[in-house]
XYZ file of C-alpha atoms in Angstrom:
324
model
C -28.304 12.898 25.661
C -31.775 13.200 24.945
C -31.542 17.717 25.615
C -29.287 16.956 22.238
C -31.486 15.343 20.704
C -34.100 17.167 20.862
C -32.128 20.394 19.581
C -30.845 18.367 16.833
C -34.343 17.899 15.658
C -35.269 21.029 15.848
C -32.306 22.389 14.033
C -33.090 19.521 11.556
C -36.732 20.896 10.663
C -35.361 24.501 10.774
C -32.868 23.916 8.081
C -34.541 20.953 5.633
C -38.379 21.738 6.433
C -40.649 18.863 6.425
C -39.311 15.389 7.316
C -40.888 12.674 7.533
C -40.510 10.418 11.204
C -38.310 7.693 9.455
C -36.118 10.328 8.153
C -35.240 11.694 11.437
C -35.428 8.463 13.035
C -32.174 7.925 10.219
C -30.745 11.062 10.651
C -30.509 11.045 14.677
C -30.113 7.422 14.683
C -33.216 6.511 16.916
C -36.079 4.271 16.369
C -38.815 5.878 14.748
C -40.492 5.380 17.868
C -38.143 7.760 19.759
C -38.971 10.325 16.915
C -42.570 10.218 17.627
C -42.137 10.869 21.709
C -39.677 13.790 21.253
C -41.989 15.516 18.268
C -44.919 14.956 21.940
C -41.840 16.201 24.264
C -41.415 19.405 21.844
C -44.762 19.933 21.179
C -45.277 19.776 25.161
C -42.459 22.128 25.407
C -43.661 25.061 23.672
C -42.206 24.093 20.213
C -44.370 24.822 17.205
C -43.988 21.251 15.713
C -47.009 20.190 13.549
C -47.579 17.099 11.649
C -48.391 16.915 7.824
C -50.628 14.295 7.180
C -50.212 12.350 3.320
C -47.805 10.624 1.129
C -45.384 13.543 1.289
C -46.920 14.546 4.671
C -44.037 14.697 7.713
C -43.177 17.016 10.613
C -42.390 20.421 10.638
C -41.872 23.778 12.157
C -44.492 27.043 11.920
C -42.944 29.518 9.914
C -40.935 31.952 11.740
C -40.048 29.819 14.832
C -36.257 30.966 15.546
C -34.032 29.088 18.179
C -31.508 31.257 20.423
C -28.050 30.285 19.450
C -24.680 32.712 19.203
C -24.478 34.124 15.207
C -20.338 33.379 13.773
C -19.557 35.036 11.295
C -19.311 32.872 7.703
C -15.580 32.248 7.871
C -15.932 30.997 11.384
C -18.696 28.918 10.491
C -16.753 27.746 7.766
C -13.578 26.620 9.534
C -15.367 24.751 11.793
C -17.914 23.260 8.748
C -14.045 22.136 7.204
C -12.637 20.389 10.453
C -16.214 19.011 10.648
C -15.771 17.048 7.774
C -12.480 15.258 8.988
C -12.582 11.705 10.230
C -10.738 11.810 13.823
C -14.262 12.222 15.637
C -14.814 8.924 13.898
C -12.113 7.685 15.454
C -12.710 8.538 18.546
C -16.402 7.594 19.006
C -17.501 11.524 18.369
C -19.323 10.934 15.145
C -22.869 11.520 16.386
C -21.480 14.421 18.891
C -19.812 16.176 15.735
C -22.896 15.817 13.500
C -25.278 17.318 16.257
C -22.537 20.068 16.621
C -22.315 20.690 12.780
C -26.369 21.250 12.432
C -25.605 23.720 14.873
C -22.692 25.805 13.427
C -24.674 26.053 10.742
C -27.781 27.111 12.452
C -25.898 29.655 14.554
C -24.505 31.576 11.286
C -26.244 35.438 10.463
C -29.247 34.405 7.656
C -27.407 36.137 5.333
C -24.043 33.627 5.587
C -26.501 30.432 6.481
C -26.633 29.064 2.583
C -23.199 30.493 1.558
C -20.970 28.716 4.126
C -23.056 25.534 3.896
C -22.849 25.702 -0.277
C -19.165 27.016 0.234
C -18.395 23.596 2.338
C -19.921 21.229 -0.183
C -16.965 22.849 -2.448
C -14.370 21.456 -0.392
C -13.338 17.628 -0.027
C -11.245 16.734 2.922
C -9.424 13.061 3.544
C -11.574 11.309 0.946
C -12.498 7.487 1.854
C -10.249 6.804 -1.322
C -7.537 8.056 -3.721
C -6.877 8.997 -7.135
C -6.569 4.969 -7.690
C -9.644 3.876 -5.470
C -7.150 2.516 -3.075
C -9.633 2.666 0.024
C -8.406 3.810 3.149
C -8.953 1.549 6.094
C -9.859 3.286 9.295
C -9.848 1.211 13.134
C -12.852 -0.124 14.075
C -12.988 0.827 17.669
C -16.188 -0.044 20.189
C -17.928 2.878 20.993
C -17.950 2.378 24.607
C -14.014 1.430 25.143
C -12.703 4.626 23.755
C -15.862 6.724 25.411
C -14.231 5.214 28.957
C -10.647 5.653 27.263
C -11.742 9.108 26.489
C -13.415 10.242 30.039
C -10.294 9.152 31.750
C -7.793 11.421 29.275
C -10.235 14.464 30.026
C -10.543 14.093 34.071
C -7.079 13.189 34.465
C -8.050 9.417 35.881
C -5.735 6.464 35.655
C -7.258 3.874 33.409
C -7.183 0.200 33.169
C -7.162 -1.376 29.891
C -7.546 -4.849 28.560
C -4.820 -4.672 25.053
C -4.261 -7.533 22.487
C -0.529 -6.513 21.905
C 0.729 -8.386 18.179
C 1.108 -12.352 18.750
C 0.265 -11.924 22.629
C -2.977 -12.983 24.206
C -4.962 -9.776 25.963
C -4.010 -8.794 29.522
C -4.818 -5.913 31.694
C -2.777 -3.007 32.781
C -3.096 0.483 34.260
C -1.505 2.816 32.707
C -1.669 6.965 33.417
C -2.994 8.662 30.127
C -1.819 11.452 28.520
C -3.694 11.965 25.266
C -4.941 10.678 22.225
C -3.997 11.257 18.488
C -5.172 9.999 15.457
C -2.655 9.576 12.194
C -4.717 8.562 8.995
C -7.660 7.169 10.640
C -5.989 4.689 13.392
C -6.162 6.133 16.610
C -3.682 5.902 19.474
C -3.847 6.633 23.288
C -0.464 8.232 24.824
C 0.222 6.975 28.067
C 2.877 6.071 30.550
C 3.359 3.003 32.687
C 5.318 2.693 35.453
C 6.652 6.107 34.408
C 7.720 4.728 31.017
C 6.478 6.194 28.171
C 3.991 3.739 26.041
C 1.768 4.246 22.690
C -1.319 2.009 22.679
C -3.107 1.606 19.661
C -7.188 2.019 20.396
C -8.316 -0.847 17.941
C -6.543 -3.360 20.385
C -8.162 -2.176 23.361
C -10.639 -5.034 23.941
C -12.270 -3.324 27.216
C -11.249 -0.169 29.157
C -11.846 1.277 32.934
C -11.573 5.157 34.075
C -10.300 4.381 37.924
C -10.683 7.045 40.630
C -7.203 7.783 41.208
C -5.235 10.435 39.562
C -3.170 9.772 36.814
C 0.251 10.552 37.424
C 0.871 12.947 34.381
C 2.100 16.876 33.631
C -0.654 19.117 33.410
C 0.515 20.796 30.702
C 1.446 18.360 27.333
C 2.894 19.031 24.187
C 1.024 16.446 22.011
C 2.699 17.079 18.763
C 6.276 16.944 20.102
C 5.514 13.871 22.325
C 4.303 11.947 18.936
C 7.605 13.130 17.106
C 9.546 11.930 19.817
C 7.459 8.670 20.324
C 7.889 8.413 16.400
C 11.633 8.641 16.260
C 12.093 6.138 18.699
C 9.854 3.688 17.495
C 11.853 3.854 13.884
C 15.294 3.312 15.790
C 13.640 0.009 17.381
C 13.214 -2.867 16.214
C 15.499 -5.454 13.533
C 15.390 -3.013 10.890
C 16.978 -3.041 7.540
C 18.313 -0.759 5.329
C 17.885 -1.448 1.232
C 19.612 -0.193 -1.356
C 16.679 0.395 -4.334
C 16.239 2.256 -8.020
C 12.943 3.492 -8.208
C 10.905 4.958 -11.377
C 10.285 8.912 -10.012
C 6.634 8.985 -10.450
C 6.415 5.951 -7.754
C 8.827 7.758 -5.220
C 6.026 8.683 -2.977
C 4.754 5.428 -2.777
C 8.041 4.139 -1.753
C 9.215 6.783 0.741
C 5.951 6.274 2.004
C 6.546 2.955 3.454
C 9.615 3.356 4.516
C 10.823 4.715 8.110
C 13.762 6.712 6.651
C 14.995 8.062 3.723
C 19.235 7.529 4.360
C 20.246 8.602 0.648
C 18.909 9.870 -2.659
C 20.816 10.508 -6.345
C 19.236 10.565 -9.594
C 20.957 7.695 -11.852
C 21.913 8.277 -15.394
C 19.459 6.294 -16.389
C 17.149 8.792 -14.590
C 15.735 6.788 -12.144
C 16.427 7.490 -7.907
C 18.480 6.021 -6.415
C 18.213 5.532 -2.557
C 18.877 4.236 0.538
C 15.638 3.605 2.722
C 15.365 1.803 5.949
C 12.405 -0.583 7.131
C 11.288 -2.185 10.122
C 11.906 -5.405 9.177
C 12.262 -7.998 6.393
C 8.777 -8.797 5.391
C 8.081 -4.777 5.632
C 10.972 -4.519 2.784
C 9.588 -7.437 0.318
C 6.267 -6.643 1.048
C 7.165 -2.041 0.043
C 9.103 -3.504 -2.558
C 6.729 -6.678 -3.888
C 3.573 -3.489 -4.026
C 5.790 -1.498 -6.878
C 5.969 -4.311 -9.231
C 8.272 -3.246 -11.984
C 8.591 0.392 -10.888
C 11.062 -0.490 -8.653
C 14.549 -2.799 -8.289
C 15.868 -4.019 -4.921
C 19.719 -3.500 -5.336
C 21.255 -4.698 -2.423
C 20.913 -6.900 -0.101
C 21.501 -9.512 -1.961
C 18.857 -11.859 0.203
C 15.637 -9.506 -1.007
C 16.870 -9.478 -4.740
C 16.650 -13.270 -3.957
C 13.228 -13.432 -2.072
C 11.638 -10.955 -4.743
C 12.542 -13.161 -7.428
C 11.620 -16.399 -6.204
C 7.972 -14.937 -5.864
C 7.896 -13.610 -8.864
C 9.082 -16.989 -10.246
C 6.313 -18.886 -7.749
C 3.637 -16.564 -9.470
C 4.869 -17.314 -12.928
C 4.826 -20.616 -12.634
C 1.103 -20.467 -10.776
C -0.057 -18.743 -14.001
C 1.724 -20.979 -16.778
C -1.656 -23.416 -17.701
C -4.592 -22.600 -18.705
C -7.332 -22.584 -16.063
């Protein structure tokens, strides 16, 4: 760990200049302390690291000092600068590992590409923290260390124990034989079987997590998009699901089909508003998709969510009718 570091910071001083100790301390995520005794490892080291005395005094390199690292080309360099900037290392506790790697990238690019890739990256925005209506997306909060043991056993091929707070169940520990992990919109999930059953585990319920020695008892070849379709399908067919009948103003379609599992039917009405069939996983999911489109969109049928709709709207009403 600290080997990476220490070529973070110098890749740091290469590409900014002068920093000051509490401004690497931020940027590596050390003490300034640590700072201070890798600038004496470097200096002991052969790098040219000198300190800048004053109030905009700080550390930096001698001009000239080059570090040996393979040139990309800028569309390489690029690419990788892009996928970079998504948030599944986040997810899966890589967030300092995909920084350190991204001061590289850059660093590795021909001088001539160096300032065009890095300028050509700051044009593009990928999976913003919110949307066009500041509607922030929520990603897992997973503990570092769980999904770094979570993640060792995936990699070797190691059966892992895992302590899981399944919905409305107290924790418990099982062993399960991992297969991989995916992320979808910032909540991360390990793929696993158990017992030889297949089993999807979501990472922010994984209160504590143990690579064993043993082998996990897996293929060594995996399809990881395919085995999320399939785990996907089957995970819509469970469950007491319900199927609703609803008009829906077009602009708001997305919103709707986005909460729903399945999409059974669509028509345009004449009034020229959809018409469609959806499916959800249960009754709350329905009046909840429905309740979040307000007027934009009319439960037809059942008759029991036309019902439950209304008497919250009523309950609101009536919460509102005095002044404060």
């Amino acid at each position: 760990m600290r080997a990476d570091r220490l070529v973070s910071l110098v890749l740091l001083l290469r590409q900014r200049g002068r920093l000051s100790a509490a401004t690497l301390a931020r940027e590596l995520e050390v003490s300034t302390r640590t700072v201070l005794r890798d600038i004496e490892a470097l200096s002991g080291a052969g790098v040219p690291v000198y300190a800048e005395r004053g109030r905009h005094g700080g550390f930096a390199l001698l001009p000239g000092f080059q570090t040996e690292l393979t040139g990309l080309n800028h569309d390489e360099a690029l690419a990788l600068l892009v996928a970079g900037s998504r948030r599944g290392a986040q997810v899966f506790g890589l967030g300092s590992a995909l920084a350190s790697a991204m001061l590289k990238v850059v660093d590795a690019l021909p001088e001539g590409y160096r300032d065009t890739a890095a300028g050509a990256a700051q044009r593009l925005l990928i999976d913003p923290e919110t949307d066009l209506l500041s509607r922030r997306v929520v990603a897992d909060e997973v503990s570092d260390a769980v999904v770094a043991e979570i993640r060792r056993a995936v990699f070797a091929g190691h059966k892992l124990r895992i302590r899981y707070a399944a919905v409305g169940q107290s924790p418990t520990w099982r062993t399960v034989d991992p297969i991989g992990l995916v992320t979808v919109r910032d909540q991360g999930y390990l793929l696993a079987t158990r017992s030889g059953a297949d089993r999807t585990y979501r990472l922010s319920r994984m209160l504590d997590a143990e690579e064993l020695d043993e082998p996990a008892q897996r293929p060594d070849r995996v399809d990881l998009d395919r085995a999320w379709q399939e785990r996907s399908t089957r995970f819509r067919a469970g469950g007491d699901q319900v199927a609703v009948q609803v008009r829906v103003n077009p602009p708001r379609r997305e919103d709707l089909v986005g909460t729903a599992l399945a999409v059974l039917a669509e028509e345009t009405g004449a009034d020229g508003w959809l018409r469609l069939e959806v499916t959800f996983q249960d009754s709350r999911h329905a009046e909840w998709a429905l309740w979040q489109l307000g007027t934009n969109a009319e439960a037809l049928a059942p008759q029991w969510l036309r019902t439950s709709l209304r008497d919250r709207a009523t309950a609101i009403a009536t919460h509102y009718e005095d002044e404060p």
